[in-house]
Coordinates of C-alpha atoms in Angstrom, one line a residue:
M1 CA 202.3 154.0 43.0
A2 CA 202.6 156.7 45.1
S3 CA 199.3 158.3 43.7
V4 CA 197.3 155.4 44.7
E5 CA 198.5 154.9 48.2
P6 CA 196.6 158.3 49.1
K7 CA 193.3 157.0 47.5
V8 CA 193.6 153.7 49.5
Q9 CA 194.2 155.5 52.7
E10 CA 190.9 157.8 51.7
S11 CA 188.9 155.0 51.2
K12 CA 189.9 153.1 54.1
K13 CA 189.0 156.3 56.5
L14 CA 185.8 156.2 55.1
Y15 CA 185.2 152.6 56.1
D16 CA 186.7 153.1 59.3
E17 CA 184.2 156.4 60.0
L18 CA 181.1 154.0 58.8
N19 CA 182.1 151.5 61.6
L20 CA 182.7 153.9 64.2
I21 CA 179.2 155.3 63.3
F22 CA 177.6 152.1 63.9
I23 CA 179.6 151.4 67.0
N24 CA 178.5 154.7 68.8
N25 CA 174.9 154.6 67.2
P26 CA 173.8 151.0 67.3
E27 CA 170.2 152.3 67.4
I28 CA 170.6 153.2 63.5
N29 CA 167.2 151.8 61.9
E30 CA 167.4 153.7 58.6
I31 CA 169.9 154.1 55.8
G32 CA 169.6 156.4 52.6
F33 CA 171.8 157.6 49.7
V34 CA 172.1 161.4 49.6
M35 CA 173.1 163.9 47.0
S36 CA 174.8 165.9 49.1
S37 CA 174.9 166.5 53.1
K38 CA 175.9 170.2 53.1
D39 CA 172.8 171.3 53.5
Y40 CA 172.0 169.5 56.9
D41 CA 174.7 171.8 58.7
G42 CA 175.6 174.2 56.0
L43 CA 179.1 173.2 56.4
E44 CA 181.1 171.2 53.7
N45 CA 179.8 168.1 52.0
K46 CA 180.5 165.0 54.2
P47 CA 180.5 161.3 53.1
F48 CA 178.0 160.6 56.2
V49 CA 175.0 162.7 58.0
L50 CA 173.1 161.0 60.5
V51 CA 170.0 162.5 61.9
E52 CA 167.8 160.9 64.6
N53 CA 169.0 157.5 64.0
K54 CA 168.5 157.9 60.2
L55 CA 172.0 157.7 58.1
G56 CA 172.5 159.0 55.1
I57 CA 175.4 158.1 52.7
S58 CA 176.4 160.7 50.2
F59 CA 177.0 159.8 46.5
Q60 CA 180.0 161.5 46.2
W61 CA 181.9 158.5 48.3
M62 CA 179.7 155.8 47.5
I63 CA 182.2 154.2 44.9
K64 CA 185.2 154.8 47.0
L65 CA 183.7 153.2 49.9
Y66 CA 182.3 150.4 48.2
S67 CA 185.3 149.5 46.3
Y68 CA 187.3 149.4 49.5
A69 CA 184.7 147.3 51.3
L70 CA 184.5 144.9 48.9
T71 CA 188.1 144.5 48.4
Y72 CA 188.6 144.2 52.1
F73 CA 185.6 141.7 52.3
T74 CA 187.6 139.5 49.9
E75 CA 190.7 139.2 51.5
L76 CA 189.2 138.8 55.1
K77 CA 187.1 135.8 53.7
S78 CA 190.0 134.5 52.1
A79 CA 191.7 134.4 55.4
F80 CA 188.6 133.1 57.0
E81 CA 188.5 130.0 54.8
K82 CA 192.3 129.3 54.8
K83 CA 193.6 130.4 58.3
M84 CA 190.5 130.5 60.6
N85 CA 191.3 127.1 62.3
D86 CA 195.0 127.8 62.8
L87 CA 194.2 131.1 64.6
P88 CA 194.2 131.5 68.3
E89 CA 190.6 131.8 69.5
R90 CA 191.2 135.5 70.2
H91 CA 192.3 136.0 66.7
Q92 CA 189.6 134.2 65.3
Q93 CA 187.2 136.4 67.1
L94 CA 189.0 139.6 65.7
L95 CA 188.6 138.2 62.0
V96 CA 184.9 137.5 62.7
N97 CA 184.4 140.9 64.1
E98 CA 186.1 142.1 61.0
L99 CA 184.0 140.0 58.7
L100 CA 180.7 141.4 60.5
Q101 CA 181.6 144.7 59.8
A102 CA 182.9 144.2 55.9
T103 CA 179.8 142.3 55.0
R104 CA 177.6 144.6 56.7
N105 CA 179.3 147.8 54.8
V106 CA 179.1 145.8 51.4
L107 CA 175.5 144.6 51.8
L108 CA 174.3 148.1 53.0
I109 CA 175.3 149.5 49.6
N110 CA 174.5 146.4 47.5
A111 CA 172.3 144.1 48.9
E112 CA 172.4 141.6 46.2
N113 CA 176.0 140.7 47.0
V114 CA 175.5 136.7 47.5
T115 CA 178.9 136.2 48.3
A116 CA 178.6 138.5 51.8
L117 CA 175.3 137.0 52.4
N118 CA 176.4 133.6 52.1
L119 CA 179.4 133.9 54.6
R120 CA 176.7 135.4 57.0
K121 CA 175.0 132.3 56.9
E122 CA 178.1 130.3 57.6
L123 CA 178.7 132.6 60.7
I124 CA 175.3 131.9 61.9
N125 CA 175.7 128.1 61.4
L126 CA 178.9 128.6 63.3
K127 CA 177.1 130.5 66.1
Y128 CA 178.8 133.9 65.5
I129 CA 175.7 135.8 64.7
K130 CA 172.5 135.4 66.2
H131 CA 169.8 134.9 64.2
K132 CA 167.7 137.8 65.6
D133 CA 170.5 139.9 65.0
E134 CA 170.6 139.2 61.3
I135 CA 166.8 139.8 60.9
S136 CA 167.7 143.5 62.4
L137 CA 170.7 143.8 59.9
L138 CA 168.1 143.0 57.1
N139 CA 165.5 145.4 58.7
L140 CA 168.2 148.2 58.2
I141 CA 168.9 146.8 54.9
F142 CA 165.4 146.7 53.5
T143 CA 165.2 150.6 54.3
K144 CA 167.2 151.3 51.4
H145 CA 167.0 147.8 49.1
P146 CA 163.2 146.8 49.8
K147 CA 163.1 144.6 46.6
S148 CA 166.5 142.6 47.0
G149 CA 165.6 139.2 46.0
E150 CA 168.7 137.9 47.4
G151 CA 168.0 139.9 50.9
W152 CA 164.6 138.3 51.1
A153 CA 165.6 135.0 50.1
H154 CA 168.4 135.3 53.0
R155 CA 165.9 136.5 55.3
K156 CA 163.7 133.2 54.6
W157 CA 166.7 131.1 55.3
V158 CA 167.4 132.6 58.6
I159 CA 163.9 132.2 59.5
T160 CA 163.8 128.7 58.0
D161 CA 167.3 127.8 60.1
Y162 CA 166.1 129.1 63.2
F163 CA 163.1 126.8 63.2
K164 CA 165.1 124.0 62.3
K165 CA 167.2 124.5 65.3
T166 CA 164.9 125.7 67.8
G167 CA 161.6 124.2 66.8
D168 CA 160.2 127.9 67.0
Y169 CA 159.7 130.6 64.6
L170 CA 160.9 134.2 65.1
D171 CA 158.7 137.0 66.0
Y172 CA 155.9 136.8 63.1
E173 CA 154.5 140.3 64.2
I174 CA 157.9 141.7 63.3
E175 CA 157.9 140.0 59.8
L176 CA 154.4 140.9 58.9
S177 CA 155.2 144.7 60.2
V178 CA 158.4 145.0 57.9
C179 CA 156.3 143.7 55.1
K180 CA 153.6 146.1 55.4
R181 CA 156.0 149.1 55.8
V182 CA 157.9 148.1 52.8
A183 CA 154.5 147.4 50.7
E184 CA 153.4 151.2 51.7
I185 CA 156.6 152.9 51.1
Y186 CA 157.5 150.9 47.7
P187 CA 154.1 149.5 46.0
K188 CA 154.1 146.3 44.3
N189 CA 157.0 144.6 46.0
Y190 CA 156.6 141.2 45.0
Y191 CA 159.0 139.9 47.5
S192 CA 157.5 141.3 50.3
W193 CA 154.2 140.3 49.8
T194 CA 155.2 136.7 48.7
H195 CA 157.2 136.7 52.0
R196 CA 154.1 138.0 54.0
W197 CA 152.1 135.0 52.5
W198 CA 154.8 132.7 53.3
I199 CA 154.9 133.8 56.9
L200 CA 151.3 133.4 57.2
Q201 CA 150.8 130.0 56.2
H202 CA 152.9 128.8 59.3
L203 CA 150.4 130.7 61.3
S204 CA 147.0 130.0 63.1
V205 CA 143.6 130.6 61.7
D206 CA 142.9 133.5 63.8
I207 CA 146.2 135.3 62.8
I208 CA 145.5 134.8 59.5
L209 CA 142.1 136.2 59.8
K210 CA 143.2 139.4 61.8
D211 CA 145.7 139.8 58.7
L212 CA 142.6 139.9 56.5
E213 CA 141.1 142.6 58.6
T214 CA 144.4 144.5 58.3
M215 CA 144.6 144.0 54.6
E216 CA 141.0 145.5 54.3
D217 CA 142.4 149.0 55.6
W218 CA 145.3 148.5 53.2
V219 CA 143.5 147.9 50.4
K220 CA 141.3 151.3 50.8
R221 CA 144.3 153.2 51.0
N222 CA 146.1 151.5 48.1
I223 CA 143.2 150.9 45.5
S224 CA 145.3 150.9 42.4
D225 CA 147.8 148.3 44.0
Y226 CA 146.6 145.2 43.2
C227 CA 149.1 143.3 45.5
G228 CA 146.7 143.9 48.3
Y229 CA 143.7 142.3 46.5
H230 CA 145.9 139.3 45.6
H231 CA 147.0 138.8 49.5
R232 CA 143.4 138.6 50.1
Y233 CA 142.5 136.1 47.3
L234 CA 145.4 133.6 48.9
I235 CA 143.9 134.1 52.2
L236 CA 140.3 133.5 51.2
T237 CA 141.1 130.5 49.1
H238 CA 143.5 128.9 51.7
L239 CA 140.9 129.3 54.1
F240 CA 138.3 127.6 52.2
K241 CA 140.5 124.7 50.8
K242 CA 141.9 124.1 54.3
C243 CA 138.3 123.9 56.0
Y244 CA 137.0 121.8 53.3
N245 CA 139.8 119.5 53.1
N246 CA 140.0 119.1 56.9
N247 CA 136.2 118.3 57.0
N248 CA 136.3 115.8 54.1
N249 CA 139.2 113.9 55.9
N250 CA 137.0 114.1 59.2
N251 CA 134.1 112.5 57.4
N252 CA 136.4 109.7 56.0
N253 CA 137.6 108.7 59.2
N254 CA 134.1 108.9 60.8
N255 CA 132.9 106.6 58.4
N256 CA 135.7 104.0 59.0
N257 CA 134.8 104.2 62.7
N258 CA 131.3 103.6 61.9
N259 CA 132.0 100.8 60.0
N260 CA 134.0 99.1 62.6
N261 CA 132.2 100.1 65.6
N262 CA 128.4 100.2 64.6
N263 CA 127.1 99.6 68.3
N264 CA 129.3 102.3 70.0
N265 CA 127.3 104.9 71.2
N266 CA 130.1 107.1 72.2
N267 CA 131.5 107.0 68.4
N268 CA 128.0 108.1 67.2
N269 CA 128.2 111.1 69.8
N270 CA 131.8 112.0 68.7
S271 CA 130.6 111.8 65.0
N272 CA 127.6 113.9 65.7
E273 CA 129.6 116.6 67.6
S274 CA 132.2 116.6 64.7
K275 CA 129.5 117.2 62.1
S276 CA 128.1 120.1 63.9
E277 CA 131.6 121.5 63.9
E278 CA 132.2 121.2 60.6
N279 CA 128.8 122.7 59.3
S280 CA 130.0 125.6 61.7
N281 CA 133.3 126.0 60.0
E282 CA 131.7 125.9 56.7
M283 CA 129.1 128.2 57.4
K284 CA 131.7 130.6 58.9
I285 CA 133.9 130.3 55.3
H286 CA 130.7 130.9 53.4
K287 CA 130.1 134.1 55.5
L288 CA 133.6 135.4 55.1
W289 CA 133.2 135.1 51.2
E290 CA 129.8 136.5 51.2
D291 CA 131.6 139.6 53.2
E292 CA 134.2 139.7 50.7
F293 CA 132.0 140.1 47.9
N294 CA 130.3 143.0 49.7
F295 CA 133.4 144.5 50.5
I296 CA 134.7 144.3 46.7
H297 CA 131.4 145.6 45.4
K298 CA 131.6 148.5 47.8
I299 CA 135.0 149.3 46.9
I300 CA 134.1 149.6 43.0
N301 CA 131.3 151.7 43.9
L302 CA 133.2 154.1 46.3
Y303 CA 136.3 154.3 44.2
P304 CA 135.5 153.9 40.5
G305 CA 137.7 153.7 37.5
H306 CA 140.4 151.4 39.0
E307 CA 141.2 148.3 37.1
S308 CA 142.6 146.5 39.9
S309 CA 139.4 146.3 41.8
W310 CA 137.8 144.9 38.8
S311 CA 140.4 142.1 38.2
Y312 CA 140.1 141.2 41.9
K313 CA 136.3 140.9 41.8
R314 CA 136.6 138.7 38.4
V315 CA 139.4 136.3 40.4
L316 CA 136.6 136.0 43.1
T317 CA 133.9 135.3 41.0
L318 CA 135.6 132.6 39.0
F319 CA 137.2 131.0 41.7
W320 CA 133.6 130.8 43.5
L321 CA 131.6 129.6 40.8
Q322 CA 133.8 127.1 39.3
I323 CA 135.5 125.7 42.3
A324 CA 134.0 126.7 45.5
Q325 CA 130.5 126.8 45.0
P326 CA 130.2 123.0 43.5
I327 CA 131.7 122.0 46.8
V328 CA 129.5 123.9 49.0
F329 CA 126.4 122.2 47.2
Q330 CA 127.8 118.9 47.3
R331 CA 128.1 119.3 51.1
S332 CA 124.6 120.7 51.1
I333 CA 124.6 122.7 54.1
S334 CA 121.2 123.5 55.0
T335 CA 121.6 127.2 55.9
T336 CA 123.6 128.0 52.6
V337 CA 122.3 130.6 49.9
P338 CA 124.4 131.1 47.0
I339 CA 126.5 134.1 47.0
T340 CA 126.3 135.1 43.9
S341 CA 125.2 133.7 40.1
L342 CA 126.0 134.5 36.7
E343 CA 122.7 136.5 36.6
Q344 CA 123.6 138.5 40.1
E345 CA 127.0 139.4 38.3
S346 CA 125.4 140.7 35.2
Q347 CA 122.8 142.6 37.2
F348 CA 125.5 144.2 39.3
V349 CA 127.4 145.3 35.8
D350 CA 123.7 146.8 34.6
S351 CA 124.0 148.9 37.7
I352 CA 127.4 150.2 37.3
L353 CA 126.6 151.0 33.6
E354 CA 123.5 152.8 34.6
D355 CA 125.0 155.2 36.7
I356 CA 126.1 157.7 34.3
D357 CA 126.6 160.2 36.7
S358 CA 129.5 158.4 38.4
S359 CA 132.9 159.8 38.4
Y360 CA 135.0 158.3 35.8
Y361 CA 132.3 156.8 34.2
E362 CA 134.0 155.8 31.1
Q363 CA 136.7 154.0 32.8
Q364 CA 134.1 152.3 35.1
K365 CA 132.1 151.6 32.0
S366 CA 135.2 149.9 30.2
F367 CA 136.2 147.7 33.1
A368 CA 132.5 146.7 33.5
Q369 CA 132.2 145.7 30.1
R370 CA 135.2 143.4 30.3
Y371 CA 134.4 141.9 33.2
L372 CA 130.9 141.5 31.6
L373 CA 132.5 139.4 28.9
S374 CA 134.3 137.1 31.5
I375 CA 130.4 136.3 32.8
Y376 CA 129.4 135.3 29.6
E377 CA 132.5 133.3 28.8
L378 CA 131.6 131.4 32.0
K379 CA 127.9 131.1 30.4
F380 CA 129.5 129.7 26.9
T381 CA 131.8 127.4 28.6
K382 CA 131.4 125.9 32.1
F383 CA 127.7 126.9 32.5
K384 CA 126.1 126.3 29.0
D385 CA 123.2 124.2 30.5
S386 CA 122.8 126.2 33.5
A387 CA 119.3 127.9 34.0
D388 CA 120.3 130.7 36.3
F389 CA 120.4 133.4 33.4
S390 CA 117.6 135.1 32.5
I391 CA 118.3 135.3 28.8
D392 CA 119.0 132.6 26.5
I393 CA 122.2 131.6 25.2
D394 CA 121.4 133.4 21.8
Q395 CA 120.8 136.8 23.5
V396 CA 124.1 136.3 25.6
K397 CA 125.9 135.8 22.4
N398 CA 124.1 139.1 20.7
N399 CA 125.1 141.1 24.0
Y400 CA 128.7 139.7 23.7
S401 CA 128.9 140.9 20.2
I402 CA 127.6 144.5 21.1
I403 CA 130.1 144.9 23.9
I404 CA 133.2 143.6 21.9
N405 CA 131.8 146.1 19.1
D406 CA 131.9 148.9 21.6
L407 CA 135.4 148.0 23.0
K408 CA 136.7 148.0 19.3
I409 CA 135.7 151.8 19.1
S410 CA 137.1 152.5 22.5
F411 CA 140.4 150.5 22.2
P412 CA 141.5 150.2 18.5
N413 CA 145.0 149.1 19.6
Q414 CA 143.5 146.1 20.9
I415 CA 141.4 145.2 18.0
K416 CA 143.0 141.5 17.4
V417 CA 142.3 140.7 20.9
W418 CA 138.5 141.9 20.6
E419 CA 138.2 140.0 16.9
Y420 CA 139.7 136.7 18.5
K421 CA 137.2 136.7 21.5
L422 CA 134.8 137.2 19.3
N423 CA 135.5 134.4 17.0
Q424 CA 136.2 132.1 20.0
F425 CA 132.9 132.6 21.7
V426 CA 130.4 133.9 19.4
G427 CA 131.6 132.4 16.0
Q428 CA 131.7 128.8 17.7

């Protein structure tokens, strides 16, 4: 046991030193784990290094620090649950302060520790932690653990709890900024993108549109990351459904009013104004989608050979032709011009295939061919009787077979996929 005591003392010293660093430097805004701190000052390797509010924790002392922090946290938690109500107020505050430090130190190293997160929820409910302070801690934790599922779930709980208690939201700009920074540093971060969309759904249309504009620049700088494209898709489909659902509800209300008040001129005037506003909103949504098709066409031409941009074009086209366009035509907006059609999509692919001097032509060709397959499949299934294709169904089947045979040569490891498609759509 004599050999154990010095180890405990060494671990406690690390723990106390970390607490002191945070007390003396409350503006720390980033943490990281470093192999060695010796290179920073040329002296001996130290457990912590602090440079311009960036804190580095050396791997060499990581296990000792975390082991002590976790053990101490467990002891404090037990005392909190059993003795908290029996302690004098001053001692209660001391215990809470110790818990705040212990949970922070545990989460800095292991952000998935649900026990520590749940205890902090309890401290928030008891008003020992302010919601904004908890968000600040999570901002720090995410500089090292941006893909912590438990951390993002905790953040959502903090925001929701704040809204339940105050009827207001925390600063949405901070939320969007954190999501953007995390997504740029650590691509394909499902949690940050999901959180970003969750925040946006509670905000105004103007803010959502501004985010769509922001994401245009992000996509251009992260062409291969599909997350940005999917986020744009969520915004566009959300705005489309919101617009047309609202307009349908307004139409139902106007019809009810007209049935009950046939001789009321004021109601008729209100109905006309409402109809005019609906048409204006629908035209804006239509223009938004038209601009998005132009945007993705430009991206595909400027940055060839990226599967993510072709995948995005596919989901845009499928949504518009199968879901959105029938609703738009049913509403009969007088100024509406079809954004796209099977024929236009086929022509776009032809323009890509003809550009043999394009960089990354072979990759671009394969993506274009697979996209064209999805257009032909729409013709086989949803638009069999449509007259907007310049070629008949037999020619479509022939073209489909040619592309499949070409893809079999280019991707022999996927030959079962191509044969399945051929049998399903051409062999029917």
